[in-house]
Amino acid sequence: MAGVVAAAALVRLPDSGVLAPKQPKPVLAEAPVIGNVAITPEYRRLTLESPAIARSAQPGQFVMLTIARPEDPAPVLPRPMAIYGWDREAGTFDVVYRIVGEGTRRLARWEAGSAMVVVGPLGRGFTLPDRKGSVLFLGRGIGTCSLTSLAGEATAAGFQLHAVASARHRDALVGDEVYRAAGAVQVVTATDDDGSSAPAVLRELLAPLSGGDLVAVYACGSNRLLALGVELASATGAEVQVSLEAHMACGLGFCHGCAAGRPGLPHETPLVCADGPVFRYASPGGGER
Amino acid sequence: MSGTTSPPRVVVRLGSLELANPIMPASGCFGPELGQIVDLNRLGAMVTKTVFADPRSGNPAHRLGETYGGMLNSVGIPSDGAAAFAAELLPRYRAWSPPTIVSLGGLTEEEYWVAAERLADVDGIAAFELNVSCPNLEAGGHELGAVPAAVERVVRGVVDRVSVPVIAKLTPNVTSIAAIAQASEAGGAAAVTAINALQGMAVDPKTRQSRIGTTTAGLTGPAIKPVALRCVWQAARAVSIPVIGVGGITTVDDVIEFILAGATAVQVGSATFTRPDTMIRLVDELEERLIAMGVADIAELVGALELGPAHHDLAEEASAG
């Protein structure tokens, strides 16, 4: 969701790529801001209180945040943000973001004590396979923040978690502690500046998975990582799921700002918001994985 | 301030169509999906996305952009066509009680008529709003709405084919919106809606590319409110049918301003994206505001703009000379 993947360029998305619905009813909440702090040199974490959202959210779902304050005409569009994690007992959930433009600059100015309009949980999230074994998470930059909410769920369900958090440089890494806290058996942090994010390097580190019990690959934020995941998955017949990002205005399915369909077809499905943001990846060569 | 007065009357009429209140969504910025998070029964009416006679796809990505106080869209009206709309989408509106106004589109005059014919006998349609004003269509689609005679023919052709009120939604991208409003009235429209999106554009200086796939797009949101108010004012003075005001309406002050300028009802578009419960808040706040203003019936405010001694009607001068 919060990745940088261009939907149309990346994946063939047949209707069958839409995952089975597992959608709690979304709510509109005026959620108290519990915290909005820097967690790394590049990323900030916004914590909002909404028991309805925190208790029903599924891994890979997202929220729409209204960044504009009531007295302010900007920004007009809310921002779709992956749910980074939640505390179901406390009724809070987290969103992790990087300041990239005017919208996120304004988001950073929200302080604890105020209440933000938020709609969620939205979209179809990740699903875990029936077959137990190893699962591989491949996230790059902010894209990792779409995967973190699945980590604890996967390990609690008995899957062996292998995770790659990739970024341009060390300050841009995020999410690896979540994987460690979830009990991952392998956490790889990979960066461009020391060459550790190169596909050849990662392929070697992850090679044992393709000869083993890999049952699912979850990717967000990088075409190269997705391609590597598809390659590893093909050896074991593992399923590949990818979370996509798109510009959105409504998050519910009526604005059609995020249609990811193929041009020239009358039908606009899938919509990233309502049919995704998580899709089952089908390789251009044919069969679904 | 007014103690124990009865609630103000907010019922409005658009031709034979009566609305419980003047607040409704703008076409394209609404769908039954919104009913998951807000109570659509509070609305004066519901307005569908634009339906074409036959299926068509929308525009390529990116379809959305943002400017200060506004948004750009070039969705391009994807439609499953009139038959699929009647069979699959319209029934979802019927879960809610407010009247459903169906927006119709076309690239030629005949396409509007065909769409109208296909929906003329379908239950659950309270009115048609003709989108003769989308800025994001291929050739033909938006030129048509800028030519008064063409708008009159489109409207008349639909009026002849249906039994419910027909509303024409006007483009601001013309020299005289008054002339287009008059053509709509001449064609038999029960009301006009003013305005659709302005044509706009946003450029990314780093990539030297437009931020929108189709290069130009429709600008909406608070940024266009002054233009919309002016258009409503000019349209309302030019015709005797009701005007539905739309363009950047976000607050109850905005609603009052449009009504003073001549609007009988209003539509809310971009503000529903900003805060999905905007329309419901406006319904609540409108009643409170009318009480505070001492207004017993909203009809008292329609077109009640007071003109100062320096009033200067540029449009009248333009059409006179």
Coordinates of C-alpha atoms in Angstrom, one line a residue:
Chain A
M1 CA 0.0 0.0 0.0
A2 CA 2.5 2.5 1.1
G3 CA 5.0 1.2 -1.5
V4 CA 6.1 2.6 -4.8
V5 CA 4.8 0.0 -7.1
A6 CA 3.2 1.2 -10.3
A7 CA 0.3 -1.2 -10.6
A8 CA -0.2 -1.4 -14.4
A9 CA 3.5 -1.8 -15.1
L10 CA 4.0 -4.5 -12.6
V11 CA 1.5 -7.2 -12.5
R12 CA -1.0 -9.0 -14.6
L13 CA -4.1 -8.7 -12.4
P14 CA -6.8 -11.0 -13.6
D15 CA -10.1 -11.0 -11.6
S16 CA -8.9 -14.2 -10.0
G17 CA -6.0 -12.1 -8.6
V18 CA -8.5 -10.6 -6.2
L19 CA -8.2 -12.4 -2.9
A20 CA -11.1 -13.8 -1.0
P21 CA -13.0 -11.2 0.9
K22 CA -12.1 -11.0 4.6
Q23 CA -13.3 -7.5 5.2
P24 CA -14.5 -6.1 8.5
K25 CA -17.0 -3.3 8.2
P26 CA -15.1 0.1 8.0
V27 CA -16.0 2.9 10.3
L28 CA -15.5 6.7 10.2
A29 CA -13.9 7.7 13.4
E30 CA -12.7 10.9 15.0
A31 CA -9.6 9.3 16.4
P32 CA -7.6 10.9 19.2
V33 CA -3.9 11.3 18.2
I34 CA -2.0 9.3 20.8
G35 CA 1.5 10.0 19.4
N36 CA 3.2 11.3 16.2
V37 CA 6.9 10.9 16.6
A38 CA 10.1 10.1 14.7
I39 CA 11.1 6.5 15.0
T40 CA 14.1 6.5 12.6
P41 CA 15.9 9.4 10.9
E42 CA 13.5 9.1 8.0
Y43 CA 10.2 7.7 9.4
R44 CA 7.6 8.9 11.7
R45 CA 4.9 6.8 13.5
L46 CA 1.4 8.2 14.0
T47 CA -0.6 6.4 16.7
L48 CA -4.4 6.8 16.7
E49 CA -7.0 5.6 19.1
S50 CA -10.0 3.8 17.5
P51 CA -11.0 0.6 19.2
A52 CA -13.3 -0.3 16.3
I53 CA -10.4 -0.1 13.8
A54 CA -7.7 -1.5 16.0
R55 CA -9.8 -4.5 17.0
S56 CA -11.1 -5.5 13.5
A57 CA -8.1 -4.6 11.2
Q58 CA -6.6 -7.5 9.2
P59 CA -3.0 -7.7 8.1
G60 CA -2.4 -5.6 5.0
Q61 CA -5.5 -3.4 5.3
F62 CA -5.2 0.4 5.2
V63 CA -6.9 3.5 6.5
M64 CA -7.7 6.9 4.9
L65 CA -6.4 9.8 7.0
T66 CA -8.0 13.2 6.7
I67 CA -5.0 15.4 7.1
A68 CA -6.9 18.7 6.6
R69 CA -8.1 20.3 9.8
P70 CA -11.7 21.5 9.9
E71 CA -10.7 25.2 9.4
D72 CA -8.3 24.4 6.6
P73 CA -9.1 23.8 2.9
A74 CA -5.9 21.7 2.3
P75 CA -5.1 19.1 1.6
V76 CA -8.4 18.2 -0.1
L77 CA -7.6 14.6 -0.5
P78 CA -7.2 12.2 2.4
R79 CA -4.1 9.9 2.4
P80 CA -4.3 6.1 2.1
M81 CA -1.9 4.6 4.7
A82 CA -1.1 1.0 5.4
I83 CA -1.8 0.0 9.0
Y84 CA 1.7 -0.7 10.4
G85 CA 0.4 -2.5 13.5
W86 CA -2.1 -2.4 16.3
D87 CA -2.7 -2.9 20.0
R88 CA -6.1 -4.6 20.0
E89 CA -6.4 -4.3 23.8
A90 CA -5.5 -0.6 24.0
G91 CA -7.6 0.1 20.9
T92 CA -4.8 1.9 19.1
F93 CA -3.2 1.4 15.7
D94 CA -0.1 2.8 14.1
V95 CA 0.7 4.2 10.7
V96 CA 4.3 4.8 9.6
Y97 CA 5.1 7.5 7.1
R98 CA 8.0 9.5 5.6
I99 CA 7.7 13.2 4.9
V100 CA 7.7 13.4 1.1
G101 CA 5.5 16.3 0.3
E102 CA 3.0 18.9 1.6
G103 CA 0.5 16.3 2.8
T104 CA 2.9 14.4 4.9
R105 CA 4.5 17.7 6.1
R106 CA 1.1 18.7 7.4
L107 CA 0.5 15.2 8.9
A108 CA 3.7 15.6 10.9
R109 CA 2.3 18.7 12.6
W110 CA -0.6 16.8 14.2
E111 CA 0.0 16.5 17.9
A112 CA -1.3 14.2 20.6
G113 CA -4.5 15.4 22.0
S114 CA -6.2 16.4 18.8
A115 CA -8.6 14.1 16.9
M116 CA -8.2 13.1 13.3
V117 CA -10.9 11.9 10.9
V118 CA -10.0 8.4 9.8
V119 CA -11.9 5.8 7.8
G120 CA -11.0 2.1 8.1
P121 CA -10.1 -0.6 8.1
L122 CA -10.2 -0.7 4.3
G123 CA -9.4 -3.1 1.5
R124 CA -8.6 -6.8 1.3
G125 CA -5.5 -7.8 3.2
F126 CA -3.0 -10.7 3.0
T127 CA -4.0 -14.3 3.5
L128 CA -1.9 -17.0 5.0
P129 CA -1.8 -20.3 3.1
D130 CA -3.4 -23.5 4.5
R131 CA -0.1 -25.4 4.1
K132 CA 2.4 -24.7 6.9
G133 CA 6.0 -23.9 6.2
S134 CA 8.2 -20.9 5.6
V135 CA 6.9 -17.5 4.4
L136 CA 9.1 -14.8 2.9
F137 CA 8.5 -11.1 3.3
L138 CA 10.1 -8.8 0.8
G139 CA 9.7 -5.1 1.5
R140 CA 11.5 -2.0 0.3
G141 CA 11.5 1.4 2.0
I142 CA 8.0 2.4 3.1
G143 CA 6.6 -0.7 1.4
T144 CA 7.8 -2.7 4.3
C145 CA 5.2 -0.9 6.4
S146 CA 2.4 -2.8 4.5
L147 CA 3.9 -6.1 5.6
T148 CA 4.7 -5.6 9.2
S149 CA 1.1 -6.2 10.4
L150 CA 1.3 -9.7 9.0
A151 CA 4.5 -10.7 10.8
G152 CA 3.1 -11.5 14.3
E153 CA 0.1 -13.2 12.8
A154 CA 2.3 -15.4 10.6
T155 CA 4.6 -16.6 13.4
A156 CA 1.7 -17.0 15.8
A157 CA 0.0 -19.3 13.2
G158 CA 3.2 -21.4 13.1
F159 CA 4.9 -20.2 10.0
Q160 CA 8.7 -19.7 9.8
L161 CA 9.2 -16.1 9.0
H162 CA 12.0 -15.0 6.7
A163 CA 12.1 -11.3 6.0
V164 CA 14.0 -8.8 3.9
A165 CA 13.9 -5.1 4.7
S166 CA 15.5 -3.2 1.9
A167 CA 16.2 0.5 1.5
R168 CA 18.5 3.0 -0.2
H169 CA 20.6 3.4 3.0
R170 CA 20.6 2.5 6.6
D171 CA 18.5 5.5 7.7
A172 CA 15.8 4.5 5.3
L173 CA 15.4 1.0 6.9
V174 CA 12.2 0.4 8.8
G175 CA 10.3 -2.6 10.1
D176 CA 13.1 -5.0 10.8
E177 CA 12.6 -4.8 14.6
V178 CA 9.0 -5.8 14.1
Y179 CA 10.1 -8.9 12.3
R180 CA 12.6 -9.7 15.1
A181 CA 10.0 -9.1 17.8
A182 CA 7.6 -11.4 15.9
G183 CA 10.2 -14.2 16.2
A184 CA 11.5 -14.3 12.6
V185 CA 14.0 -17.0 11.9
Q186 CA 15.8 -14.8 9.4
V187 CA 15.9 -11.0 9.0
V188 CA 18.0 -9.5 6.3
T189 CA 18.5 -5.7 6.2
A190 CA 19.7 -4.7 2.8
T191 CA 20.8 -1.3 1.5
D192 CA 21.9 0.1 -1.8
D193 CA 24.9 2.1 -0.4
D194 CA 26.8 -1.1 0.6
G195 CA 25.5 -3.3 -2.2
S196 CA 23.7 -5.6 0.1
S197 CA 20.4 -5.0 -1.7
A198 CA 21.5 -6.3 -5.0
P199 CA 19.3 -9.2 -6.2
A200 CA 22.3 -11.5 -6.7
V201 CA 23.3 -11.0 -3.0
L202 CA 19.8 -11.5 -1.8
R203 CA 19.3 -14.6 -4.0
E204 CA 22.2 -16.3 -2.4
L205 CA 21.0 -15.5 1.1
L206 CA 17.5 -16.8 0.4
A207 CA 18.4 -19.7 -1.9
P208 CA 17.8 -22.3 0.8
L209 CA 14.1 -21.3 0.8
S210 CA 13.6 -22.4 -2.8
G211 CA 15.0 -25.8 -1.9
G212 CA 12.8 -26.0 1.2
D213 CA 9.3 -25.5 2.4
L214 CA 8.6 -22.0 1.1
V215 CA 4.7 -21.7 1.0
A216 CA 4.1 -18.0 0.5
V217 CA 5.9 -14.8 -0.6
Y218 CA 4.6 -11.3 0.4
A219 CA 6.0 -8.3 -1.4
C220 CA 5.6 -4.5 -1.4
G221 CA 7.6 -1.6 -2.6
S222 CA 9.9 -3.0 -5.2
N223 CA 9.6 -4.6 -8.7
R224 CA 13.1 -6.2 -8.3
L225 CA 12.2 -7.8 -5.0
L226 CA 8.9 -9.0 -6.4
A227 CA 10.7 -10.6 -9.3
L228 CA 13.1 -12.3 -6.9
G229 CA 10.2 -13.6 -4.8
V230 CA 8.4 -14.9 -7.9
E231 CA 11.6 -16.8 -8.9
L232 CA 12.0 -18.3 -5.4
A233 CA 8.3 -19.2 -5.2
S234 CA 8.3 -20.9 -8.6
A235 CA 10.7 -23.6 -7.3
T236 CA 8.2 -24.7 -4.5
G237 CA 4.9 -23.7 -6.0
A238 CA 4.5 -21.0 -3.3
E239 CA 1.8 -18.4 -3.6
V240 CA 2.9 -14.8 -4.2
Q241 CA 0.9 -11.8 -2.8
V242 CA 1.7 -8.2 -3.6
S243 CA 0.4 -5.0 -2.0
L244 CA 0.0 -2.1 -4.4
E245 CA -0.1 1.6 -4.0
A246 CA -2.3 4.0 -6.0
H247 CA -3.6 7.5 -5.7
M248 CA -7.0 7.4 -4.1
A249 CA -9.7 9.8 -3.2
C250 CA -12.3 7.7 -1.5
G251 CA -10.8 4.4 -0.4
L252 CA -14.2 2.7 -0.7
G253 CA -14.6 2.1 -4.4
F254 CA -16.7 4.9 -5.9
C255 CA -14.2 7.5 -7.1
H256 CA -12.3 5.2 -9.5
G257 CA -9.1 7.1 -9.0
C258 CA -7.2 3.9 -8.4
A259 CA -8.4 1.6 -11.1
A260 CA -5.6 -0.9 -12.0
G261 CA -7.4 -2.5 -14.9
R262 CA -5.9 -2.9 -18.3
P263 CA -6.6 0.0 -20.7
G264 CA -9.2 -0.6 -23.4
L265 CA -11.4 -2.8 -21.4
P266 CA -14.8 -1.5 -20.3
H267 CA -14.5 -3.0 -16.9
E268 CA -12.4 -1.1 -14.5
T269 CA -11.7 -3.9 -12.0
P270 CA -9.6 -4.3 -10.1
L271 CA -9.7 -1.2 -8.0
V272 CA -6.6 -1.0 -5.8
C273 CA -8.8 0.2 -2.8
A274 CA -11.7 -2.2 -2.9
D275 CA -10.4 -5.2 -4.7
G276 CA -6.9 -4.8 -3.2
P277 CA -4.6 -3.4 -2.0
V278 CA -3.3 -6.9 -1.8
F279 CA -3.5 -9.1 -4.9
R280 CA -2.5 -12.6 -5.7
Y281 CA 0.3 -12.2 -8.2
A282 CA -0.1 -14.0 -11.6
S283 CA 3.0 -14.1 -13.7
P284 CA 2.9 -12.6 -17.2
G285 CA 3.6 -16.0 -18.5
G286 CA 0.3 -17.4 -17.5
G287 CA -0.7 -19.3 -14.4
E288 CA -1.4 -17.9 -11.0
R289 CA 0.9 -18.8 -8.3
Chain B
M1 CA -31.4 32.7 19.8
S2 CA -35.0 32.0 18.9
G3 CA -36.2 30.0 21.8
T4 CA -38.9 27.5 21.0
T5 CA -39.5 28.0 17.4
S6 CA -40.4 25.1 15.2
P7 CA -37.6 23.7 13.0
P8 CA -37.1 25.6 9.8
R9 CA -38.5 24.3 6.6
V10 CA -35.7 22.9 4.4
V11 CA -37.8 21.0 1.8
V12 CA -37.0 22.1 -1.7
R13 CA -38.5 21.4 -5.1
L14 CA -36.8 20.8 -8.4
G15 CA -39.6 20.7 -10.9
S16 CA -41.9 17.9 -9.7
L17 CA -39.2 16.4 -7.5
E18 CA -39.4 17.2 -3.8
L19 CA -36.3 16.8 -1.7
A20 CA -36.4 16.6 2.1
N21 CA -33.4 18.9 2.3
P22 CA -31.2 20.7 -0.3
I23 CA -28.0 18.6 0.3
M24 CA -27.0 16.0 -2.2
P25 CA -23.7 14.6 -3.6
A26 CA -22.1 15.7 -6.8
S27 CA -22.0 13.1 -9.5
G28 CA -18.8 11.1 -9.5
C29 CA -18.0 11.8 -5.9
F30 CA -20.6 9.4 -4.5
G31 CA -21.7 5.8 -4.5
P32 CA -23.6 3.4 -2.4
E33 CA -20.3 2.3 -1.0
L34 CA -20.4 5.5 1.1
G35 CA -23.3 4.0 3.0
Q36 CA -20.9 1.7 4.8
I37 CA -19.7 4.6 6.9
V38 CA -22.4 7.3 6.8
D39 CA -26.3 7.3 6.9
L40 CA -27.3 8.1 3.4
N41 CA -31.0 8.4 4.5
R42 CA -30.1 11.8 5.8
L43 CA -29.4 13.2 2.3
G44 CA -31.9 15.2 0.2
A45 CA -31.0 13.1 -2.8
M46 CA -28.4 10.7 -4.2
V47 CA -26.7 11.3 -7.5
T48 CA -25.1 8.5 -9.4
K49 CA -21.8 8.5 -11.3
T50 CA -22.4 9.3 -15.0
V51 CA -23.9 6.4 -17.0
F52 CA -23.3 6.0 -20.7
A53 CA -25.5 4.1 -23.0
D54 CA -22.8 1.5 -23.7
P55 CA -19.8 0.3 -21.7
R56 CA -16.7 2.4 -21.8
S57 CA -13.4 2.5 -20.0
G58 CA -11.9 5.4 -18.1
N59 CA -8.7 7.2 -18.5
P60 CA -5.2 5.8 -17.9
A61 CA -3.3 6.6 -14.6
H62 CA -2.6 9.0 -13.0
R63 CA -6.2 10.0 -12.6
L64 CA -5.9 12.1 -9.4
G65 CA -3.8 15.0 -8.4
E66 CA -3.9 17.7 -5.8
T67 CA -3.5 21.5 -5.9
Y68 CA -3.8 24.0 -3.1
G69 CA -7.4 23.9 -1.9
G70 CA -8.4 21.7 -4.8
M71 CA -8.0 18.4 -6.5
L72 CA -7.5 17.4 -10.1
N73 CA -9.2 14.3 -11.6
S74 CA -9.3 12.7 -14.9
V75 CA -11.2 9.5 -14.3
G76 CA -12.8 9.8 -17.7
I77 CA -16.2 8.3 -16.8
P78 CA -15.8 4.6 -16.9
S79 CA -19.3 3.1 -17.3
D80 CA -20.7 -0.4 -17.4
G81 CA -23.4 1.0 -19.7
A82 CA -27.1 1.6 -19.1
A83 CA -28.2 -2.0 -19.0
A84 CA -25.7 -3.1 -16.5
F85 CA -26.3 0.0 -14.4
A86 CA -30.0 -0.8 -14.2
A87 CA -29.5 -4.4 -13.4
E88 CA -26.5 -4.3 -11.0
L89 CA -25.8 -0.8 -9.6
L90 CA -29.1 1.0 -9.4
P91 CA -30.6 -1.7 -7.1
R92 CA -27.9 -0.9 -4.5
Y93 CA -29.2 2.7 -4.3
R94 CA -32.6 1.4 -3.5
A95 CA -31.5 0.3 -0.1
W96 CA -31.6 4.0 0.8
S97 CA -34.7 6.2 0.9
P98 CA -33.6 9.5 -0.7
P99 CA -34.5 9.9 -4.4
T100 CA -31.9 8.8 -6.9
I101 CA -30.8 11.2 -9.6
V102 CA -29.1 9.3 -12.4
S103 CA -26.4 11.2 -14.3
L104 CA -26.3 10.5 -18.0
G105 CA -23.4 11.0 -20.4
G106 CA -22.6 10.8 -24.1
L107 CA -20.1 11.9 -26.7
T108 CA -22.9 12.8 -29.2
E109 CA -26.4 14.1 -28.8
E110 CA -27.8 10.7 -29.8
E111 CA -25.8 8.9 -27.1
Y112 CA -27.7 10.8 -24.4
W113 CA -31.0 9.9 -26.0
V114 CA -30.1 6.2 -26.3
A115 CA -29.0 6.1 -22.6
A116 CA -32.3 7.8 -21.7
E117 CA -34.4 5.4 -23.7
R118 CA -32.7 2.4 -22.0
L119 CA -33.4 3.8 -18.6
A120 CA -36.8 5.5 -19.2
D121 CA -38.9 2.7 -17.8
V122 CA -36.6 1.6 -15.0
D123 CA -38.0 1.9 -11.5
G124 CA -36.2 3.9 -8.9
I125 CA -35.0 6.8 -10.9
A126 CA -36.3 10.1 -9.6
A127 CA -34.6 12.4 -12.2
F128 CA -31.9 12.5 -14.7
E129 CA -29.0 14.9 -14.6
L130 CA -27.3 15.3 -18.0
N131 CA -23.6 15.6 -17.7
V132 CA -23.0 17.9 -20.7
S133 CA -19.9 19.2 -19.0
C134 CA -17.3 16.6 -18.2
P135 CA -13.8 18.1 -18.9
N136 CA -12.2 14.8 -19.3
L137 CA -13.8 13.2 -22.3
E138 CA -12.4 12.5 -25.7
A139 CA -13.4 14.8 -28.6
G140 CA -17.1 15.6 -28.8
G141 CA -17.8 15.0 -25.2
H142 CA -17.1 18.4 -23.9
E143 CA -17.5 20.6 -27.0
L144 CA -21.1 19.7 -27.0
G145 CA -21.8 21.3 -23.6
A146 CA -20.3 24.6 -24.8
V147 CA -22.8 25.1 -27.6
P148 CA -26.2 26.4 -26.5
A149 CA -28.1 24.9 -29.5
A150 CA -26.5 21.4 -28.9
V151 CA -27.4 21.5 -25.2
E152 CA -30.9 22.5 -26.0
R153 CA -31.2 19.5 -28.4
V154 CA -29.7 17.1 -26.0
V155 CA -32.1 18.2 -23.2
R156 CA -35.2 18.2 -25.4
G157 CA -34.3 14.7 -26.7
V158 CA -34.1 13.3 -23.2
V159 CA -37.2 15.2 -22.0
D160 CA -39.1 13.7 -24.8
R161 CA -38.0 10.2 -23.9
V162 CA -38.5 10.1 -20.1
S163 CA -41.2 11.0 -17.6
V164 CA -39.2 12.3 -14.7
P165 CA -37.5 15.7 -14.3
V166 CA -34.4 16.4 -16.4
I167 CA -31.6 18.5 -15.0
A168 CA -28.7 19.8 -17.2
K169 CA -25.3 20.0 -15.5
L170 CA -23.4 23.0 -17.0
T171 CA -19.7 23.6 -17.7
P172 CA -18.0 26.7 -16.4
N173 CA -15.6 26.5 -19.3
V174 CA -17.7 28.8 -21.6
T175 CA -18.0 32.5 -22.2
S176 CA -21.6 32.8 -21.1
I177 CA -23.0 30.2 -18.7
A178 CA -26.2 32.2 -18.8
A179 CA -26.7 31.3 -22.5
I180 CA -26.2 27.6 -21.8
A181 CA -28.6 27.7 -18.8
Q182 CA -31.2 29.4 -21.1
A183 CA -30.7 26.8 -23.7
S184 CA -31.3 24.1 -21.1
E185 CA -34.5 25.8 -20.0
A186 CA -35.7 26.1 -23.6
G187 CA -35.1 22.4 -24.1
G188 CA -37.4 21.6 -21.2
A189 CA -35.0 21.1 -18.3
A190 CA -36.6 21.2 -14.8
A191 CA -33.4 22.6 -13.3
V192 CA -29.7 23.3 -14.1
T193 CA -26.7 22.3 -12.0
A194 CA -23.8 24.7 -12.0
I195 CA -20.9 23.9 -12.2
N196 CA -18.9 20.9 -13.4
A197 CA -15.1 21.0 -13.0
L198 CA -13.0 23.7 -14.4
Q199 CA -10.3 22.5 -16.8
G200 CA -7.0 22.5 -15.0
M201 CA -3.5 21.1 -15.0
A202 CA -0.5 20.5 -12.6
V203 CA 3.1 20.0 -13.7
D204 CA 5.9 18.2 -11.8
P205 CA 8.9 20.5 -12.3
K206 CA 11.3 17.6 -11.5
T207 CA 10.0 15.2 -14.2
R208 CA 8.8 17.9 -16.6
Q209 CA 5.6 15.9 -16.9
S210 CA 2.0 16.6 -16.1
R211 CA 0.9 15.0 -12.8
I212 CA -2.1 13.6 -14.6
G213 CA -2.1 10.9 -17.3
T214 CA -4.3 12.8 -19.7
T215 CA -2.2 16.0 -19.2
T216 CA -5.3 18.2 -18.4
A217 CA -7.9 17.4 -15.8
G218 CA -10.9 18.7 -14.0
L219 CA -10.2 21.1 -11.1
T220 CA -12.6 20.9 -8.1
G221 CA -12.7 21.7 -4.5
P222 CA -12.6 24.9 -2.5
A223 CA -10.3 26.5 -5.0
I224 CA -13.2 26.8 -7.6
K225 CA -15.8 28.1 -5.2
P226 CA -15.6 31.7 -6.3
V227 CA -16.1 30.7 -10.0
A228 CA -19.0 28.4 -9.1
L229 CA -20.7 31.1 -7.0
R230 CA -20.4 33.5 -10.0
C231 CA -21.8 30.9 -12.3
V232 CA -24.7 30.1 -10.1
W233 CA -25.5 33.8 -9.8
Q234 CA -25.4 34.3 -13.5
A235 CA -27.4 31.2 -14.3
A236 CA -30.0 31.9 -11.7
R237 CA -30.6 35.4 -13.1
A238 CA -30.9 34.0 -16.6
V239 CA -33.6 31.3 -16.1
S240 CA -36.7 30.8 -14.1
I241 CA -36.1 27.1 -13.3
P242 CA -34.2 26.1 -10.1
V243 CA -30.4 26.1 -10.0
I244 CA -28.4 23.5 -8.1
G245 CA -25.1 25.0 -6.9
V246 CA -21.9 23.0 -6.8
G247 CA -18.3 23.8 -6.6
G248 CA -16.1 23.7 -3.5
I249 CA -18.9 23.5 -1.0
T250 CA -17.4 22.4 2.3
T251 CA -19.0 24.4 5.1
V252 CA -22.5 25.5 6.0
D253 CA -21.4 29.1 5.2
D254 CA -20.7 27.8 1.7
V255 CA -24.2 26.4 1.5
I256 CA -25.8 29.7 2.6
E257 CA -23.6 31.6 0.1
F258 CA -24.7 29.5 -2.9
I259 CA -28.4 29.7 -1.8
L260 CA -28.1 33.5 -1.6
A261 CA -26.5 33.6 -5.0
G262 CA -29.5 31.8 -6.4
A263 CA -29.2 28.1 -5.7
T264 CA -32.2 26.1 -4.6
A265 CA -30.2 23.1 -3.7
V266 CA -26.5 22.2 -3.5
Q267 CA -24.2 19.4 -4.3
V268 CA -21.1 18.3 -2.4
G269 CA -18.2 16.8 -4.3
S270 CA -14.5 16.9 -3.2
A271 CA -15.4 17.6 0.4
T272 CA -16.9 14.1 0.7
F273 CA -13.4 12.8 -0.1
T274 CA -11.8 15.1 2.5
R275 CA -14.3 14.1 5.2
P276 CA -16.8 11.4 4.1
D277 CA -19.4 12.7 6.6
T278 CA -19.4 16.3 5.2
M279 CA -22.9 16.1 3.7
I280 CA -24.4 14.8 6.9
R281 CA -22.8 17.5 8.9
L282 CA -24.1 20.1 6.5
V283 CA -27.7 18.8 6.9
D284 CA -27.3 19.2 10.6
E285 CA -25.6 22.5 10.6
L286 CA -27.9 24.0 8.0
E287 CA -30.9 23.6 10.2
E288 CA -29.0 25.1 13.2
R289 CA -27.8 28.0 11.0
L290 CA -31.3 28.8 9.7
I291 CA -32.6 28.9 13.3
A292 CA -29.8 31.3 14.2
M293 CA -30.6 33.5 11.2
G294 CA -34.3 33.5 12.1
V295 CA -35.2 32.0 8.7
A296 CA -38.4 29.9 8.8
D297 CA -38.2 28.5 5.3
I298 CA -35.0 28.1 3.3
A299 CA -36.9 29.4 0.2
E300 CA -36.6 32.9 1.8
L301 CA -32.9 32.8 1.1
V302 CA -32.9 31.6 -2.5
G303 CA -31.4 34.4 -4.6
A304 CA -31.7 36.8 -1.7
L305 CA -28.3 38.3 -2.4
E306 CA -28.5 42.1 -1.7
L307 CA -26.9 44.1 -4.5
G308 CA -24.9 47.1 -3.4
P309 CA -25.1 50.5 -5.1
A310 CA -21.9 49.7 -7.0
H311 CA -23.4 46.5 -8.5
H312 CA -22.0 46.0 -11.9
D313 CA -23.3 43.2 -14.1
L314 CA -20.6 42.3 -16.5
A315 CA -22.5 39.4 -17.9
E316 CA -25.5 41.6 -18.8
E317 CA -23.2 44.1 -20.4
A318 CA -21.5 41.4 -22.4
S319 CA -24.7 39.9 -23.7
A320 CA -26.1 43.4 -24.4
G321 CA -23.2 44.5 -26.4

